Amino acid sequence: MIVSEQASISKGIATRYACALFGLANEQDDLLTLEQNVGLLKESIAKSVDFKRLISSPIYSRGDQQSSITAIARKLDLSSIMTNTLALMAVKRRLFVVPTFLAVLSDLIADSKNEITADVVSATSLSKSQLNKLAKALKAGVGKDININSTVDKSLIGGMTVKVGSRMIDTTILAKLNSLQNIMKEAG
C-alpha cells in the first residue's frame, strides 16, 4: 500500500469518529466542553512520550490500550462522550488516528464558530500587536475569524510563512534566496 493511501484511509477513519463525536456534542449543546477536551488531549500528547507511544504502538493489547486511555481520560477529566469514544477507538485498534481525529475535531469546532486557523511560522517571535494586525488582514481575505497558531523557525532568516486552509503564503528570505538560486542555475 502506498503511504498516501494509508494517510487517506487514516484521515477517513479519523473523520468518521470526529464527525460522530461532534454530532453528539452538538446535540447535547456541549461544544465548549468538546473544544476544551480537544485542547487538553493535544497538549497531553505533545508533552508525553508515553502517551504518544500508547496511541501509536501496536505492541499494546486492545485491553491495555482501552484501560490506559480510559484512565488518562479520567485523569484529564474529559467528558463521558470523549472518554467513551477513545475507549471505542482502543477496542477497534484505532488509537493511531487520534492526532488526526483531534485535528478534524478542531476544524469542525472552528467551522461551527465561523473560524479558521492560520499556521504562522516566522523567523522571530511576533508581538501581540503584529499577530492582531495579521489576523485582521487574513480575516479580510478569508471572511472568517482567524485563530493564529504561531511558531518560530530561526532558519527562515526573516519573514514568515502563513498557511490558511489550502492556501500558503511564503515571504521568507530563505524562500527568496532559494528562488534566486534556482534562477541563477537556469541562467548558467
PDB file of C-alpha atoms in Angstrom:
ATOM      1  CA  MET A   1       0.000   0.000   0.000  1.00  0.00           C
ATOM      2  CA  ILE A   2       1.278   3.460  -0.874  1.00  0.00           C
ATOM      3  CA  VAL A   3       1.872   5.898   2.002  1.00  0.00           C
ATOM      4  CA  SER A   4      -0.631   8.432   0.601  1.00  0.00           C
ATOM      5  CA  GLU A   5      -3.303   5.715   0.514  1.00  0.00           C
ATOM      6  CA  GLN A   6      -2.573   4.865   4.167  1.00  0.00           C
ATOM      7  CA  ALA A   7      -2.814   8.550   5.103  1.00  0.00           C
ATOM      8  CA  SER A   8      -6.105   8.835   3.223  1.00  0.00           C
ATOM      9  CA  ILE A   9      -7.533   5.777   4.990  1.00  0.00           C
ATOM     10  CA  SER A  10      -6.374   7.132   8.372  1.00  0.00           C
ATOM     11  CA  LYS A  11      -7.966  10.508   7.623  1.00  0.00           C
ATOM     12  CA  GLY A  12     -11.202   8.760   6.675  1.00  0.00           C
ATOM     13  CA  ILE A  13     -11.260   6.754   9.910  1.00  0.00           C
ATOM     14  CA  ALA A  14     -10.450   9.842  11.981  1.00  0.00           C
ATOM     15  CA  THR A  15     -13.107  11.880  10.183  1.00  0.00           C
ATOM     16  CA  ARG A  16     -15.845   9.304  10.835  1.00  0.00           C
ATOM     17  CA  TYR A  17     -15.085   9.220  14.573  1.00  0.00           C
ATOM     18  CA  ALA A  18     -14.724  13.014  14.740  1.00  0.00           C
ATOM     19  CA  CYS A  19     -17.999  13.678  12.915  1.00  0.00           C
ATOM     20  CA  ALA A  20     -19.861  11.239  15.163  1.00  0.00           C
ATOM     21  CA  LEU A  21     -18.432  12.774  18.330  1.00  0.00           C
ATOM     22  CA  PHE A  22     -19.007  16.314  17.078  1.00  0.00           C
ATOM     23  CA  GLY A  23     -22.619  15.451  16.270  1.00  0.00           C
ATOM     24  CA  LEU A  24     -23.197  14.054  19.769  1.00  0.00           C
ATOM     25  CA  ALA A  25     -21.602  17.065  21.454  1.00  0.00           C
ATOM     26  CA  ASN A  26     -23.602  19.418  19.241  1.00  0.00           C
ATOM     27  CA  GLU A  27     -26.865  17.590  20.081  1.00  0.00           C
ATOM     28  CA  GLN A  28     -26.013  17.944  23.776  1.00  0.00           C
ATOM     29  CA  ASP A  29     -25.159  21.620  23.181  1.00  0.00           C
ATOM     30  CA  ASP A  30     -21.716  20.981  24.672  1.00  0.00           C
ATOM     31  CA  LEU A  31     -19.248  22.114  22.006  1.00  0.00           C
ATOM     32  CA  LEU A  32     -17.351  24.226  24.549  1.00  0.00           C
ATOM     33  CA  THR A  33     -16.530  21.128  26.622  1.00  0.00           C
ATOM     34  CA  LEU A  34     -15.557  19.251  23.453  1.00  0.00           C
ATOM     35  CA  GLU A  35     -13.232  22.100  22.473  1.00  0.00           C
ATOM     36  CA  GLN A  36     -11.622  22.035  25.927  1.00  0.00           C
ATOM     37  CA  ASN A  37     -11.217  18.242  25.711  1.00  0.00           C
ATOM     38  CA  VAL A  38      -9.520  18.519  22.325  1.00  0.00           C
ATOM     39  CA  GLY A  39      -7.100  21.129  23.697  1.00  0.00           C
ATOM     40  CA  LEU A  40      -6.264  19.001  26.741  1.00  0.00           C
ATOM     41  CA  LEU A  41      -5.637  15.914  24.628  1.00  0.00           C
ATOM     42  CA  LYS A  42      -3.450  17.765  22.120  1.00  0.00           C
ATOM     43  CA  GLU A  43      -1.412  19.264  24.942  1.00  0.00           C
ATOM     44  CA  SER A  44      -1.074  15.908  26.733  1.00  0.00           C
ATOM     45  CA  ILE A  45       0.052  14.098  23.584  1.00  0.00           C
ATOM     46  CA  ALA A  46       2.585  16.836  22.828  1.00  0.00           C
ATOM     47  CA  LYS A  47       4.052  16.627  26.343  1.00  0.00           C
ATOM     48  CA  SER A  48       4.099  12.861  26.906  1.00  0.00           C
ATOM     49  CA  VAL A  49       6.267  10.383  25.023  1.00  0.00           C
ATOM     50  CA  ASP A  50       4.432   7.542  26.790  1.00  0.00           C
ATOM     51  CA  PHE A  51       1.060   8.848  25.608  1.00  0.00           C
ATOM     52  CA  LYS A  52       2.353   9.069  22.022  1.00  0.00           C
ATOM     53  CA  ARG A  53       3.684   5.532  22.310  1.00  0.00           C
ATOM     54  CA  LEU A  54       0.362   4.246  23.700  1.00  0.00           C
ATOM     55  CA  ILE A  55      -1.642   5.554  20.757  1.00  0.00           C
ATOM     56  CA  SER A  56       0.865   4.675  18.038  1.00  0.00           C
ATOM     57  CA  SER A  57       2.469   1.387  19.063  1.00  0.00           C
ATOM     58  CA  PRO A  58       0.858  -1.899  18.015  1.00  0.00           C
ATOM     59  CA  ILE A  59       2.551  -3.809  20.854  1.00  0.00           C
ATOM     60  CA  TYR A  60      -0.168  -2.935  23.387  1.00  0.00           C
ATOM     61  CA  SER A  61      -3.215  -5.196  23.529  1.00  0.00           C
ATOM     62  CA  ARG A  62      -6.694  -3.803  22.937  1.00  0.00           C
ATOM     63  CA  GLY A  63      -7.460  -4.244  26.631  1.00  0.00           C
ATOM     64  CA  ASP A  64      -4.283  -2.460  27.728  1.00  0.00           C
ATOM     65  CA  GLN A  65      -4.981   0.419  25.339  1.00  0.00           C
ATOM     66  CA  GLN A  66      -8.598   0.662  26.439  1.00  0.00           C
ATOM     67  CA  SER A  67      -7.825   0.672  30.172  1.00  0.00           C
ATOM     68  CA  SER A  68      -4.911   3.090  29.721  1.00  0.00           C
ATOM     69  CA  ILE A  69      -6.793   5.568  27.522  1.00  0.00           C
ATOM     70  CA  THR A  70      -9.791   5.432  29.882  1.00  0.00           C
ATOM     71  CA  ALA A  71      -7.536   6.133  32.880  1.00  0.00           C
ATOM     72  CA  ILE A  72      -5.890   9.032  31.023  1.00  0.00           C
ATOM     73  CA  ALA A  73      -9.297  10.436  30.045  1.00  0.00           C
ATOM     74  CA  ARG A  74     -10.499  10.267  33.634  1.00  0.00           C
ATOM     75  CA  LYS A  75      -7.308  11.882  34.943  1.00  0.00           C
ATOM     76  CA  LEU A  76      -7.747  14.707  32.400  1.00  0.00           C
ATOM     77  CA  ASP A  77     -11.427  14.937  33.440  1.00  0.00           C
ATOM     78  CA  LEU A  78     -12.633  14.532  29.853  1.00  0.00           C
ATOM     79  CA  SER A  79     -16.334  14.366  29.075  1.00  0.00           C
ATOM     80  CA  SER A  80     -18.018  10.976  29.072  1.00  0.00           C
ATOM     81  CA  ILE A  81     -18.635  11.072  25.321  1.00  0.00           C
ATOM     82  CA  MET A  82     -14.941  11.796  24.646  1.00  0.00           C
ATOM     83  CA  THR A  83     -13.871   9.073  27.088  1.00  0.00           C
ATOM     84  CA  ASN A  84     -16.261   6.561  25.520  1.00  0.00           C
ATOM     85  CA  THR A  85     -15.126   7.474  22.001  1.00  0.00           C
ATOM     86  CA  LEU A  86     -11.465   6.998  22.917  1.00  0.00           C
ATOM     87  CA  ALA A  87     -12.269   3.662  24.611  1.00  0.00           C
ATOM     88  CA  LEU A  88     -14.149   2.520  21.498  1.00  0.00           C
ATOM     89  CA  MET A  89     -11.226   3.588  19.317  1.00  0.00           C
ATOM     90  CA  ALA A  90      -8.925   1.488  21.527  1.00  0.00           C
ATOM     91  CA  VAL A  91     -11.162  -1.581  21.249  1.00  0.00           C
ATOM     92  CA  LYS A  92     -11.273  -1.148  17.459  1.00  0.00           C
ATOM     93  CA  ARG A  93      -7.451  -0.623  17.316  1.00  0.00           C
ATOM     94  CA  ARG A  94      -7.913   2.922  16.001  1.00  0.00           C
ATOM     95  CA  LEU A  95      -5.947   4.970  18.567  1.00  0.00           C
ATOM     96  CA  PHE A  96      -3.235   5.565  15.963  1.00  0.00           C
ATOM     97  CA  VAL A  97      -5.566   8.118  14.291  1.00  0.00           C
ATOM     98  CA  VAL A  98      -6.076  10.191  17.463  1.00  0.00           C
ATOM     99  CA  PRO A  99      -3.846  13.120  16.306  1.00  0.00           C
ATOM    100  CA  THR A 100      -5.764  13.330  13.005  1.00  0.00           C
ATOM    101  CA  PHE A 101      -9.056  12.813  14.878  1.00  0.00           C
ATOM    102  CA  LEU A 102      -8.231  15.805  17.114  1.00  0.00           C
ATOM    103  CA  ALA A 103      -7.265  17.948  14.111  1.00  0.00           C
ATOM    104  CA  VAL A 104     -10.559  17.124  12.369  1.00  0.00           C
ATOM    105  CA  LEU A 105     -12.497  17.902  15.565  1.00  0.00           C
ATOM    106  CA  SER A 106     -10.684  21.247  15.841  1.00  0.00           C
ATOM    107  CA  ASP A 107     -11.662  22.071  12.254  1.00  0.00           C
ATOM    108  CA  LEU A 108     -15.301  21.093  12.849  1.00  0.00           C
ATOM    109  CA  ILE A 109     -15.485  23.195  16.018  1.00  0.00           C
ATOM    110  CA  ALA A 110     -13.822  26.177  14.330  1.00  0.00           C
ATOM    111  CA  ASP A 111     -16.143  25.890  11.332  1.00  0.00           C
ATOM    112  CA  SER A 112     -19.184  25.858  13.637  1.00  0.00           C
ATOM    113  CA  LYS A 113     -17.921  29.146  15.107  1.00  0.00           C
ATOM    114  CA  ASN A 114     -17.097  30.589  11.647  1.00  0.00           C
ATOM    115  CA  GLU A 115     -13.390  30.499  12.478  1.00  0.00           C
ATOM    116  CA  ILE A 116     -10.349  29.156  10.719  1.00  0.00           C
ATOM    117  CA  THR A 117      -6.822  28.519  11.978  1.00  0.00           C
ATOM    118  CA  ALA A 118      -3.816  30.101  10.339  1.00  0.00           C
ATOM    119  CA  ASP A 119      -0.466  28.403  10.914  1.00  0.00           C
ATOM    120  CA  VAL A 120       2.204  31.106  11.005  1.00  0.00           C
ATOM    121  CA  VAL A 121       5.908  30.301  11.076  1.00  0.00           C
ATOM    122  CA  SER A 122       8.172  33.322  11.475  1.00  0.00           C
ATOM    123  CA  ALA A 123      11.895  33.887  11.853  1.00  0.00           C
ATOM    124  CA  THR A 124      11.350  35.814  15.091  1.00  0.00           C
ATOM    125  CA  SER A 125       8.609  35.844  17.683  1.00  0.00           C
ATOM    126  CA  LEU A 126       5.682  38.066  16.691  1.00  0.00           C
ATOM    127  CA  SER A 127       4.263  40.590  19.150  1.00  0.00           C
ATOM    128  CA  LYS A 128       0.604  40.554  20.141  1.00  0.00           C
ATOM    129  CA  SER A 129       0.094  43.701  18.063  1.00  0.00           C
ATOM    130  CA  GLN A 130       1.651  42.073  14.988  1.00  0.00           C
ATOM    131  CA  LEU A 131      -0.472  38.949  15.466  1.00  0.00           C
ATOM    132  CA  ASN A 132      -3.628  41.076  15.751  1.00  0.00           C
ATOM    133  CA  LYS A 133      -2.778  43.003  12.560  1.00  0.00           C
ATOM    134  CA  LEU A 134      -2.065  39.748  10.741  1.00  0.00           C
ATOM    135  CA  ALA A 135      -5.367  38.263  11.969  1.00  0.00           C
ATOM    136  CA  LYS A 136      -7.272  41.341  10.724  1.00  0.00           C
ATOM    137  CA  ALA A 137      -5.580  41.200   7.311  1.00  0.00           C
ATOM    138  CA  LEU A 138      -6.267  37.470   6.978  1.00  0.00           C
ATOM    139  CA  LYS A 139      -9.901  37.906   8.085  1.00  0.00           C
ATOM    140  CA  ALA A 140     -10.387  40.487   5.333  1.00  0.00           C
ATOM    141  CA  GLY A 141      -9.134  37.978   2.760  1.00  0.00           C
ATOM    142  CA  VAL A 142     -10.790  34.838   4.116  1.00  0.00           C
ATOM    143  CA  GLY A 143     -14.006  36.225   5.570  1.00  0.00           C
ATOM    144  CA  LYS A 144     -13.790  34.217   8.794  1.00  0.00           C
ATOM    145  CA  ASP A 145     -12.415  34.928  12.246  1.00  0.00           C
ATOM    146  CA  ILE A 146      -8.781  33.833  12.426  1.00  0.00           C
ATOM    147  CA  ASN A 147      -7.088  31.845  15.180  1.00  0.00           C
ATOM    148  CA  ILE A 148      -3.327  32.079  14.788  1.00  0.00           C
ATOM    149  CA  ASN A 149      -1.077  29.168  15.649  1.00  0.00           C
ATOM    150  CA  SER A 150       2.320  30.879  15.748  1.00  0.00           C
ATOM    151  CA  THR A 151       5.743  29.199  15.852  1.00  0.00           C
ATOM    152  CA  VAL A 152       9.316  30.416  15.376  1.00  0.00           C
ATOM    153  CA  ASP A 153      11.886  28.939  12.978  1.00  0.00           C
ATOM    154  CA  LYS A 154      15.145  30.899  13.022  1.00  0.00           C
ATOM    155  CA  SER A 155      16.380  29.107   9.876  1.00  0.00           C
ATOM    156  CA  LEU A 156      13.949  31.241   7.831  1.00  0.00           C
ATOM    157  CA  ILE A 157      16.355  34.188   8.323  1.00  0.00           C
ATOM    158  CA  GLY A 158      13.490  36.704   8.063  1.00  0.00           C
ATOM    159  CA  GLY A 159       9.838  36.935   7.039  1.00  0.00           C
ATOM    160  CA  MET A 160       7.145  34.315   7.596  1.00  0.00           C
ATOM    161  CA  THR A 161       5.022  31.586   6.077  1.00  0.00           C
ATOM    162  CA  VAL A 162       1.269  31.684   6.565  1.00  0.00           C
ATOM    163  CA  LYS A 163      -0.943  28.673   5.870  1.00  0.00           C
ATOM    164  CA  VAL A 164      -4.704  29.167   5.935  1.00  0.00           C
ATOM    165  CA  GLY A 165      -6.646  26.139   4.754  1.00  0.00           C
ATOM    166  CA  SER A 166      -5.087  25.074   1.468  1.00  0.00           C
ATOM    167  CA  ARG A 167      -3.506  28.486   0.819  1.00  0.00           C
ATOM    168  CA  MET A 168       0.127  29.164   1.661  1.00  0.00           C
ATOM    169  CA  ILE A 169       1.952  32.480   1.587  1.00  0.00           C
ATOM    170  CA  ASP A 170       5.735  32.361   1.866  1.00  0.00           C
ATOM    171  CA  THR A 171       7.502  35.698   2.365  1.00  0.00           C
ATOM    172  CA  THR A 172      10.646  34.310   3.976  1.00  0.00           C
ATOM    173  CA  ILE A 173      14.105  35.438   2.998  1.00  0.00           C
ATOM    174  CA  LEU A 174      15.099  31.769   2.769  1.00  0.00           C
ATOM    175  CA  ALA A 175      12.422  31.167   0.088  1.00  0.00           C
ATOM    176  CA  LYS A 176      13.557  34.247  -1.836  1.00  0.00           C
ATOM    177  CA  LEU A 177      17.188  33.099  -1.693  1.00  0.00           C
ATOM    178  CA  ASN A 178      16.200  29.633  -2.917  1.00  0.00           C
ATOM    179  CA  SER A 179      14.217  31.171  -5.760  1.00  0.00           C
ATOM    180  CA  LEU A 180      17.168  33.372  -6.723  1.00  0.00           C
ATOM    181  CA  GLN A 181      19.466  30.343  -6.588  1.00  0.00           C
ATOM    182  CA  ASN A 182      17.156  28.436  -8.968  1.00  0.00           C
ATOM    183  CA  ILE A 183      17.090  31.374 -11.399  1.00  0.00           C
ATOM    184  CA  MET A 184      20.886  31.539 -11.356  1.00  0.00           C
ATOM    185  CA  LYS A 185      21.127  27.780 -12.034  1.00  0.00           C
ATOM    186  CA  GLU A 186      18.791  28.117 -15.023  1.00  0.00           C
ATOM    187  CA  ALA A 187      20.789  31.050 -16.408  1.00  0.00           C
ATOM    188  CA  GLY A 188      24.195  29.429 -16.101  1.00  0.00           C
TER     189      GLY A 188
END
